[in-house]
PDB file of C-alpha atoms in Angstrom:
ATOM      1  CA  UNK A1431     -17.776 185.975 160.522  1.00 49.00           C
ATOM      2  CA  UNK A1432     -15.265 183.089 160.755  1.00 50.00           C
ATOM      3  CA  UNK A1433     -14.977 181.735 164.664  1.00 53.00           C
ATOM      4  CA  UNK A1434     -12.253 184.261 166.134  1.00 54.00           C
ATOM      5  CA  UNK A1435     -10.173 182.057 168.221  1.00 57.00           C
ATOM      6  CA  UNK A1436      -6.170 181.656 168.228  1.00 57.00           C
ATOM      7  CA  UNK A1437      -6.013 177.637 167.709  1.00 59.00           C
ATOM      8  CA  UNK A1438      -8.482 177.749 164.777  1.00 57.00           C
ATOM      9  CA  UNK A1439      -5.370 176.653 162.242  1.00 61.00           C
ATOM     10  CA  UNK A1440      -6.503 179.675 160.023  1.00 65.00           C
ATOM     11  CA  UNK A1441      -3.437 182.446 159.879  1.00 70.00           C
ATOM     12  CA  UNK A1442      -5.974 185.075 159.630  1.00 71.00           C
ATOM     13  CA  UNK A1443      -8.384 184.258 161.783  1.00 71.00           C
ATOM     14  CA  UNK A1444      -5.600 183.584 164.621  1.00 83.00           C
ATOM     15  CA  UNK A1445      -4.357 187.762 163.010  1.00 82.00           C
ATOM     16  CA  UNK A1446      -7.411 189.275 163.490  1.00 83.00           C
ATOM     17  CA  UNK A1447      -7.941 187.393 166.937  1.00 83.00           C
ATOM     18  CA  UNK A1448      -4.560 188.851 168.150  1.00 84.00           C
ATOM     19  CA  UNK A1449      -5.485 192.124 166.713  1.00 85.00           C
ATOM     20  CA  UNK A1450      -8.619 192.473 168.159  1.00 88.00           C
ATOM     21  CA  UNK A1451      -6.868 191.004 171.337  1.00 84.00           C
ATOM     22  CA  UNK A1452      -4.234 194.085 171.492  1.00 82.00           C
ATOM     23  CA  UNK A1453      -6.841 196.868 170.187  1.00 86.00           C
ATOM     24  CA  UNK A1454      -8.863 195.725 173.417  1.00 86.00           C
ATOM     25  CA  UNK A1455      -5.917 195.742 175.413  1.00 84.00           C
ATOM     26  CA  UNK A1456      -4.660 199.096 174.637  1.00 86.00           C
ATOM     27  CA  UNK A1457      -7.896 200.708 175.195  1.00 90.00           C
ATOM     28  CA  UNK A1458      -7.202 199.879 178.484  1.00 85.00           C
ATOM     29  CA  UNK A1459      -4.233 201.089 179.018  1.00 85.00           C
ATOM     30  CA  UNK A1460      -4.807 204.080 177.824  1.00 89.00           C
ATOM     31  CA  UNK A1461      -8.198 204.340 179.630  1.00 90.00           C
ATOM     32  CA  UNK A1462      -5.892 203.333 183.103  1.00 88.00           C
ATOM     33  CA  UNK A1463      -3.185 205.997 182.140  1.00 90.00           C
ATOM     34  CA  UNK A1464      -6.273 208.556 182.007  1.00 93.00           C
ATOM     35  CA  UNK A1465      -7.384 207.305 185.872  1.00 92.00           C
ATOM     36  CA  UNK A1466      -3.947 207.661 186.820  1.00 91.00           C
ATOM     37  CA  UNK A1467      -3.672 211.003 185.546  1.00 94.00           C
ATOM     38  CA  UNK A1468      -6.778 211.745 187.099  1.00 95.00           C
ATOM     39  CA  UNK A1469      -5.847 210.121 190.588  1.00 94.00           C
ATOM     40  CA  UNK A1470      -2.672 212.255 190.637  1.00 94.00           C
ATOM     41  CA  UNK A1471      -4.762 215.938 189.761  1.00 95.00           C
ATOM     42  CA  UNK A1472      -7.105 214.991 192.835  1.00 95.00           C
ATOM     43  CA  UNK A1473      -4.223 214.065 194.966  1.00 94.00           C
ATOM     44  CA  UNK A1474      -2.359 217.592 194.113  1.00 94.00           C
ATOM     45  CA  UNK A1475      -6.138 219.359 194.729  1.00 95.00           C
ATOM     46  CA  UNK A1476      -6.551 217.346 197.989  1.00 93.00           C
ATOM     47  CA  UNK A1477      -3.151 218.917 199.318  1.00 93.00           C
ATOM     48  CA  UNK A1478      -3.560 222.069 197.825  1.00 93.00           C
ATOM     49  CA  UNK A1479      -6.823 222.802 198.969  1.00 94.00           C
ATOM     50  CA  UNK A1480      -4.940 222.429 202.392  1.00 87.00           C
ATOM     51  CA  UNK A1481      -7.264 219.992 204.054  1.00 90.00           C
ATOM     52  CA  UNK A1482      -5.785 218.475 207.313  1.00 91.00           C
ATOM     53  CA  UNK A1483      -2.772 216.048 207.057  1.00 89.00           C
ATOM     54  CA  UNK A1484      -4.940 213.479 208.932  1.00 92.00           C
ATOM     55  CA  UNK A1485      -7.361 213.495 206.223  1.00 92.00           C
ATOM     56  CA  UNK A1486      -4.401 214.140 203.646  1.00 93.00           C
ATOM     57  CA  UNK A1487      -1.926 211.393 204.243  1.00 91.00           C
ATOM     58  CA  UNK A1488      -4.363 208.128 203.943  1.00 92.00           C
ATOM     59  CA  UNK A1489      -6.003 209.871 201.081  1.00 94.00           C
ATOM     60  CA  UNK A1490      -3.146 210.260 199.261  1.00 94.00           C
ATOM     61  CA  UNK A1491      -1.376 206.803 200.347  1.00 93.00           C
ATOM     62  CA  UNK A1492      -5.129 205.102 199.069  1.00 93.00           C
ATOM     63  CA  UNK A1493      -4.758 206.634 195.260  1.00 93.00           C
ATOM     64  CA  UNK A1494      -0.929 205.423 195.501  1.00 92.00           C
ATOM     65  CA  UNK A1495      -2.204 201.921 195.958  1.00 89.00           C
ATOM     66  CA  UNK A1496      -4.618 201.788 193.362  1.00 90.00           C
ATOM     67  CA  UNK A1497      -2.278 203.067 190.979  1.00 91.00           C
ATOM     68  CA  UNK A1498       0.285 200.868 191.994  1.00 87.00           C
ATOM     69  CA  UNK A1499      -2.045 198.034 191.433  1.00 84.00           C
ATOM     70  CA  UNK A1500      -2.664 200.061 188.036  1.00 84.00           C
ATOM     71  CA  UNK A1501       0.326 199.727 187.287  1.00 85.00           C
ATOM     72  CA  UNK A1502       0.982 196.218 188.193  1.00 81.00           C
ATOM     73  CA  UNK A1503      -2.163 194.813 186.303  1.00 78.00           C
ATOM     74  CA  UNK A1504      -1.932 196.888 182.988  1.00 77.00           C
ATOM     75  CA  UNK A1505       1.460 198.005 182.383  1.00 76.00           C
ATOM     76  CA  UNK A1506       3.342 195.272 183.705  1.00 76.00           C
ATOM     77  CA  UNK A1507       0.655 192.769 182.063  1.00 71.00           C
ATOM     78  CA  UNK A1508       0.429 190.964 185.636  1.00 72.00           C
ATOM     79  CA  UNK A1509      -2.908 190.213 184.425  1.00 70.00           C
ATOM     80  CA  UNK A1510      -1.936 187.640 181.297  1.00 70.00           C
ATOM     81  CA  UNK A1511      -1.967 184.173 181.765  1.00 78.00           C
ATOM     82  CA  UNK A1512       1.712 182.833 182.567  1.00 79.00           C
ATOM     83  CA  UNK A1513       2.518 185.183 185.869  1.00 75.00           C
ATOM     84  CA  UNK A1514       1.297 183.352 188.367  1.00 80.00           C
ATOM     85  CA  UNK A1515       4.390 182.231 190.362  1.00 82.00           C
ATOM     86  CA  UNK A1516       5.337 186.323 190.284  1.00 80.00           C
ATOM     87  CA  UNK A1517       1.716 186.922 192.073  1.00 79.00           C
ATOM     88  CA  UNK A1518       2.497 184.733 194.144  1.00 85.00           C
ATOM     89  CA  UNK A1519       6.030 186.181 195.355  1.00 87.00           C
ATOM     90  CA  UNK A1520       4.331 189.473 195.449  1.00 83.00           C
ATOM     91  CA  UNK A1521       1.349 189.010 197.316  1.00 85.00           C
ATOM     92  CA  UNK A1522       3.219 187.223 199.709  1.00 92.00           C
ATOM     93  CA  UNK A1523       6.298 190.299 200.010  1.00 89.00           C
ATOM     94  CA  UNK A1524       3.031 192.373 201.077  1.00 87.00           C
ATOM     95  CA  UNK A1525       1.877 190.412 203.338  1.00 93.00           C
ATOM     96  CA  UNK A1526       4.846 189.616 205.108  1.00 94.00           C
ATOM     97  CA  UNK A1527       5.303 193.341 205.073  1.00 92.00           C
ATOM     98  CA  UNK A1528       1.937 194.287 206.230  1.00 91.00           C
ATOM     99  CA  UNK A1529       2.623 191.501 209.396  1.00 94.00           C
ATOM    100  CA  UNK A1530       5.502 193.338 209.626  1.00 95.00           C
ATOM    101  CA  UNK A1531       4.705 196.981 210.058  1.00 92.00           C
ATOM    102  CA  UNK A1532       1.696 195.974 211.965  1.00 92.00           C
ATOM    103  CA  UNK A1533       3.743 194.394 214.584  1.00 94.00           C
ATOM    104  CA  UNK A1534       6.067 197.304 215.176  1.00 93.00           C
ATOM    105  CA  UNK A1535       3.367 199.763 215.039  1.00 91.00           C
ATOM    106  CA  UNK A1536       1.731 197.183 217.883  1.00 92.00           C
ATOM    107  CA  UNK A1537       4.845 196.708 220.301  1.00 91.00           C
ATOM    108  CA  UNK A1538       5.415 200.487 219.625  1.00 87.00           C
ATOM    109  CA  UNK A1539       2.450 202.500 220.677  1.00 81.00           C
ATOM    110  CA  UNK A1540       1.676 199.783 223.629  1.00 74.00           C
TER     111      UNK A1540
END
């Protein structure tokens, strides 16, 4: 089989690279969607099963991070090449929010 890479001048080779590219690509989405799905059932189970809100509330909050992160990497193609300087601006919002919260929390309960 011919080399399979985008700058090889060929217009089919460069087609079936970027097919092959987007097949692989939407496997994982849809493999992603499936996890997210499946966070969101154990979430519901977790609360349902009426396990104690101590346990409950950080559980819950954890699965809404990964799926935000999900979300951020496979949806919103933050993982392509190109989205750097919106990493950057994002990473850095959570920081400064994590500083944030952490120093209320901190002035708060002392």
């Amino acid at each position: 089989m011919a080399n399979l890479h985008p700058n090889s001048g060929d217009p089919k080779v460069t087609y079936e690279y970027r097919r092959k590219k987007h097949a692989e690509e939407m496997r994982m989405q849809v493999i992603t969607f499936t996890m997210m799905i499946f966070f969101t059932v154990i979430a519901f189970a977790a609360v349902g099963a009426g396990f104690s809100k101590w346990f409950i509330v950080p559980f819950v909050l954890l699965l809404a991070v990964v799926q935000v992160i999900f979300q951020l990497y496979y949806f919103m193609h933050m993982s392509h090449k190109g989205h750097e300087a919106p990493q950057l601006f994002m990473y850095s919002g959570v920081i400064v929010a994590f500083v944030t919260i952490l120093a209320f929390v901190t002035i708060i309960w002392w």
